[in-house]
mmCIF file of C-alpha atoms in Angstrom:
data_model
loop_
_atom_site.group_PDB
_atom_site.id
_atom_site.type_symbol
_atom_site.label_atom_id
_atom_site.label_comp_id
_atom_site.label_asym_id
_atom_site.label_seq_id
_atom_site.Cartn_x
_atom_site.Cartn_y
_atom_site.Cartn_z
ATOM 1 C CA MET A 136 57.511 -58.518 -81.070
ATOM 2 C CA ASN A 137 59.819 -61.439 -81.698
ATOM 3 C CA TYR A 138 59.426 -65.024 -80.619
ATOM 4 C CA ALA A 139 62.048 -67.640 -79.829
ATOM 5 C CA THR A 140 60.165 -70.822 -80.610
ATOM 6 C CA ILE A 141 56.793 -72.493 -80.955
ATOM 7 C CA LYS A 142 56.079 -75.966 -79.643
ATOM 8 C CA SER A 143 53.111 -77.403 -81.519
ATOM 9 C CA VAL A 144 52.878 -80.312 -79.054
ATOM 10 C CA ASP A 145 53.880 -79.526 -75.457
ATOM 11 C CA VAL A 146 53.041 -81.513 -72.331
ATOM 12 C CA ALA A 147 55.360 -79.673 -69.913
ATOM 13 C CA ASN A 148 53.799 -76.213 -69.670
ATOM 14 C CA GLY A 149 50.254 -76.765 -68.502
ATOM 15 C CA PRO A 150 47.780 -79.634 -68.353
ATOM 16 C CA GLY A 151 47.158 -81.880 -71.334
ATOM 17 C CA VAL A 152 48.664 -81.392 -74.761
ATOM 18 C CA ARG A 153 49.226 -77.724 -75.476
ATOM 19 C CA VAL A 154 50.670 -75.328 -78.022
ATOM 20 C CA SER A 155 53.383 -73.128 -76.489
ATOM 21 C CA LEU A 156 54.702 -69.800 -77.715
ATOM 22 C CA PHE A 157 58.021 -68.628 -76.268
ATOM 23 C CA VAL A 158 58.286 -64.863 -76.780
ATOM 24 C CA SER A 159 61.567 -62.946 -76.853
ATOM 25 C CA GLY A 160 62.466 -60.243 -74.362
ATOM 26 C CA CYS A 161 62.780 -60.361 -70.589
ATOM 27 C CA ARG A 162 64.108 -57.866 -68.054
ATOM 28 C CA HIS A 163 64.063 -60.240 -65.044
ATOM 29 C CA HIS A 164 67.333 -62.056 -65.827
ATOM 30 C CA CYS A 165 66.717 -64.740 -63.197
ATOM 31 C CA LYS A 166 69.818 -66.573 -62.008
ATOM 32 C CA ASN A 167 70.144 -69.890 -63.900
ATOM 33 C CA CYS A 168 67.161 -69.148 -66.139
ATOM 34 C CA PHE A 169 66.525 -72.139 -68.423
ATOM 35 C CA ASN A 170 65.971 -69.867 -71.417
ATOM 36 C CA GLN A 171 68.549 -67.049 -71.206
ATOM 37 C CA GLU A 172 68.758 -66.520 -74.957
ATOM 38 C CA THR A 173 65.185 -65.183 -74.835
ATOM 39 C CA TRP A 174 66.183 -62.229 -72.657
ATOM 40 C CA ASP A 175 67.073 -60.349 -75.854
ATOM 41 C CA PHE A 176 64.006 -58.674 -77.386
ATOM 42 C CA GLN A 177 65.593 -59.074 -80.857
ATOM 43 C CA TYR A 178 66.207 -62.830 -80.492
ATOM 44 C CA GLY A 179 64.338 -65.237 -82.780
ATOM 45 C CA GLU A 180 61.870 -64.416 -85.504
ATOM 46 C CA PRO A 181 59.380 -61.572 -85.959
ATOM 47 C CA PHE A 182 55.850 -62.444 -84.839
ATOM 48 C CA THR A 183 53.686 -61.891 -87.931
ATOM 49 C CA SER A 184 50.111 -62.557 -89.044
ATOM 50 C CA GLU A 185 51.471 -65.768 -90.619
ATOM 51 C CA THR A 186 52.816 -66.804 -87.198
ATOM 52 C CA GLU A 187 49.407 -66.117 -85.681
ATOM 53 C CA ASP A 188 47.734 -68.235 -88.388
ATOM 54 C CA LEU A 189 50.217 -71.048 -87.740
ATOM 55 C CA LEU A 190 49.424 -71.034 -84.006
ATOM 56 C CA ALA A 191 45.675 -70.991 -84.679
ATOM 57 C CA GLY A 192 46.115 -74.009 -86.947
ATOM 58 C CA TYR A 193 48.140 -75.893 -84.339
ATOM 59 C CA LEU A 194 45.316 -75.307 -81.837
ATOM 60 C CA ALA A 195 42.614 -76.774 -84.106
ATOM 61 C CA PRO A 196 42.817 -80.500 -83.155
ATOM 62 C CA SER A 197 40.401 -81.535 -80.415
ATOM 63 C CA TYR A 198 43.198 -83.185 -78.402
ATOM 64 C CA ILE A 199 44.946 -79.808 -77.944
ATOM 65 C CA GLU A 200 43.948 -78.440 -74.528
ATOM 66 C CA GLY A 201 45.060 -74.863 -75.122
ATOM 67 C CA LEU A 202 47.734 -72.229 -75.584
ATOM 68 C CA THR A 203 50.605 -71.458 -73.216
ATOM 69 C CA LEU A 204 52.571 -68.204 -73.357
ATOM 70 C CA LEU A 205 56.111 -68.191 -71.965
ATOM 71 C CA GLY A 206 59.406 -66.631 -72.725
ATOM 72 C CA GLY A 207 61.216 -64.530 -72.332
ATOM 73 C CA GLU A 208 58.489 -62.598 -70.595
ATOM 74 C CA PRO A 209 54.985 -62.354 -72.108
ATOM 75 C CA MET A 210 54.025 -59.556 -69.713
ATOM 76 C CA GLU A 211 56.744 -57.135 -70.821
ATOM 77 C CA PRO A 212 54.786 -54.145 -72.205
ATOM 78 C CA GLU A 213 56.237 -54.640 -75.698
ATOM 79 C CA ASN A 214 55.126 -58.273 -75.705
ATOM 80 C CA GLN A 215 51.665 -57.557 -74.312
ATOM 81 C CA GLU A 216 50.949 -55.354 -77.332
ATOM 82 C CA GLY A 217 52.073 -58.118 -79.680
ATOM 83 C CA LEU A 218 50.180 -60.875 -77.861
ATOM 84 C CA LEU A 219 46.817 -59.164 -77.413
ATOM 85 C CA PRO A 220 45.552 -59.693 -81.012
ATOM 86 C CA LEU A 221 46.612 -63.361 -80.876
ATOM 87 C CA VAL A 222 44.959 -63.998 -77.516
ATOM 88 C CA ARG A 223 41.758 -62.228 -78.618
ATOM 89 C CA ARG A 224 41.652 -64.421 -81.721
ATOM 90 C CA ILE A 225 42.305 -67.664 -79.843
ATOM 91 C CA ARG A 226 39.673 -66.845 -77.202
ATOM 92 C CA GLU A 227 37.131 -66.136 -79.974
ATOM 93 C CA GLN A 228 38.085 -69.000 -82.301
ATOM 94 C CA TYR A 229 38.551 -71.628 -79.572
ATOM 95 C CA PRO A 230 36.426 -70.573 -76.575
ATOM 96 C CA LYS A 231 36.781 -73.962 -74.835
ATOM 97 C CA LYS A 232 40.590 -74.064 -74.976
ATOM 98 C CA THR A 233 42.514 -72.718 -71.996
ATOM 99 C CA ILE A 234 45.103 -69.968 -72.142
ATOM 100 C CA TRP A 235 47.999 -70.085 -69.683
ATOM 101 C CA CYS A 236 50.606 -67.362 -69.178
ATOM 102 C CA PHE A 237 53.901 -67.789 -67.333
ATOM 103 C CA THR A 238 55.290 -64.527 -65.956
ATOM 104 C CA GLY A 239 58.100 -63.514 -63.648
ATOM 105 C CA TYR A 240 55.998 -60.605 -62.465
ATOM 106 C CA ASP A 241 54.054 -60.750 -59.198
ATOM 107 C CA PHE A 242 50.294 -60.798 -59.750
ATOM 108 C CA GLU A 243 49.343 -58.327 -57.013
ATOM 109 C CA LYS A 244 52.353 -56.017 -56.988
ATOM 110 C CA ASP A 245 53.062 -55.834 -60.716
ATOM 111 C CA ILE A 246 50.060 -57.027 -62.742
ATOM 112 C CA LEU A 247 47.256 -55.579 -60.569
ATOM 113 C CA GLY A 248 49.586 -52.839 -59.319
ATOM 114 C CA ARG A 249 51.719 -50.771 -61.646
ATOM 115 C CA MET A 250 50.708 -52.506 -64.931
ATOM 116 C CA TRP A 251 46.945 -52.323 -64.383
ATOM 117 C CA VAL A 252 46.792 -48.719 -65.611
ATOM 118 C CA SER A 253 47.330 -50.036 -69.136
ATOM 119 C CA PRO A 254 44.167 -50.967 -71.047
ATOM 120 C CA VAL A 255 46.273 -53.541 -72.929
ATOM 121 C CA THR A 256 47.233 -55.257 -69.652
ATOM 122 C CA ARG A 257 43.650 -55.213 -68.373
ATOM 123 C CA GLU A 258 42.254 -56.787 -71.544
ATOM 124 C CA LEU A 259 45.069 -59.285 -72.031
ATOM 125 C CA VAL A 260 44.996 -60.587 -68.459
ATOM 126 C CA SER A 261 41.193 -60.853 -68.533
ATOM 127 C CA LEU A 262 41.521 -63.298 -71.446
ATOM 128 C CA PHE A 263 43.809 -65.702 -69.541
ATOM 129 C CA ASP A 264 42.541 -68.702 -67.608
ATOM 130 C CA VAL A 265 45.682 -69.368 -65.581
ATOM 131 C CA MET A 266 48.764 -67.343 -64.737
ATOM 132 C CA VAL A 267 51.907 -68.784 -63.203
ATOM 133 C CA ASP A 268 53.509 -65.803 -61.487
ATOM 134 C CA GLY A 269 56.801 -64.966 -59.811
ATOM 135 C CA ASN A 270 60.472 -64.941 -60.724
ATOM 136 C CA PHE A 271 62.363 -68.194 -60.847
ATOM 137 C CA ILE A 272 64.523 -68.219 -57.704
ATOM 138 C CA GLU A 273 67.419 -70.682 -57.855
ATOM 139 C CA GLU A 274 67.537 -71.051 -54.065
ATOM 140 C CA LYS A 275 63.860 -72.107 -54.060
ATOM 141 C CA LYS A 276 64.171 -74.495 -57.009
ATOM 142 C CA ASN A 277 62.100 -77.638 -56.545
ATOM 143 C CA LEU A 278 61.971 -80.218 -59.319
ATOM 144 C CA SER A 279 58.941 -81.934 -57.783
ATOM 145 C CA LEU A 280 56.656 -78.942 -58.379
ATOM 146 C CA ARG A 281 54.131 -79.266 -61.168
ATOM 147 C CA PHE A 282 54.349 -76.490 -63.801
ATOM 148 C CA ARG A 283 56.639 -74.364 -61.616
ATOM 149 C CA GLY A 284 60.382 -74.144 -61.189
ATOM 150 C CA SER A 285 60.650 -72.607 -57.732
ATOM 151 C CA GLU A 286 58.536 -72.669 -54.578
ATOM 152 C CA ASN A 287 57.718 -68.951 -54.657
ATOM 153 C CA GLN A 288 55.823 -69.297 -57.924
ATOM 154 C CA ARG A 289 52.032 -69.658 -57.876
ATOM 155 C CA ILE A 290 49.503 -71.138 -60.304
ATOM 156 C CA LEU A 291 46.614 -68.682 -60.262
ATOM 157 C CA ASN A 292 43.013 -68.815 -61.406
ATOM 158 C CA VAL A 293 42.902 -65.522 -63.286
ATOM 159 C CA ARG A 294 39.133 -64.989 -63.300
ATOM 160 C CA ALA A 295 38.830 -65.620 -59.554
ATOM 161 C CA SER A 296 41.897 -63.477 -58.893
ATOM 162 C CA LEU A 297 40.475 -60.558 -60.872
ATOM 163 C CA ALA A 298 37.085 -60.905 -59.171
ATOM 164 C CA GLN A 299 38.682 -60.846 -55.706
ATOM 165 C CA GLY A 300 41.429 -58.338 -56.506
ATOM 166 C CA LYS A 301 44.096 -60.676 -55.157
ATOM 167 C CA ALA A 302 45.919 -63.860 -56.127
ATOM 168 C CA VAL A 303 43.701 -66.950 -55.955
ATOM 169 C CA TRP A 304 45.303 -70.362 -56.476
ATOM 170 C CA GLN A 305 44.025 -72.671 -59.186
ATOM 171 C CA GLU A 306 42.886 -75.295 -56.684
ATOM 172 C CA GLU A 307 43.981 -78.474 -58.462
ATOM 173 C CA PHE A 308 47.567 -77.183 -58.486
ATOM 174 C CA ARG A 309 47.729 -75.773 -54.962
ATOM 175 C CA HIS A 310 49.988 -78.546 -53.624
#
């Protein structure tokens, strides 16, 4: 897996101060995507154990709320395999920090649907706190939305969604 960039201090991609990892590789190719260079799976740098250590170090300060995964597309199968060891480590090392994942995939149709057969998907998703799902749709772009680019996207409570087998909004971000 490759990654495009790491933001050690990010206030735009989830609540509080976060560490954000932008992975490389995306098959959605949304019109007017803000990060088109990350569509290429070969873009950026290889994700190594040193990269994982760097991220873990960035997450250490108490003022860091958690980790956000974006892209590219974290839920591409190739990226899931690369992210699972990192997410396991962060969940174990920092159990009180939140883990957010932004994906262009639909939670019910794609994640719980066709991807759910993969044990990697099942474990990875179970380690997330929040998932922002849905493609960016230019025609539904709304700059007033918090942590979303277009009105079709949802901010989901992953544990509640898995328990109910359907998308459940993270209540504080419902409106």
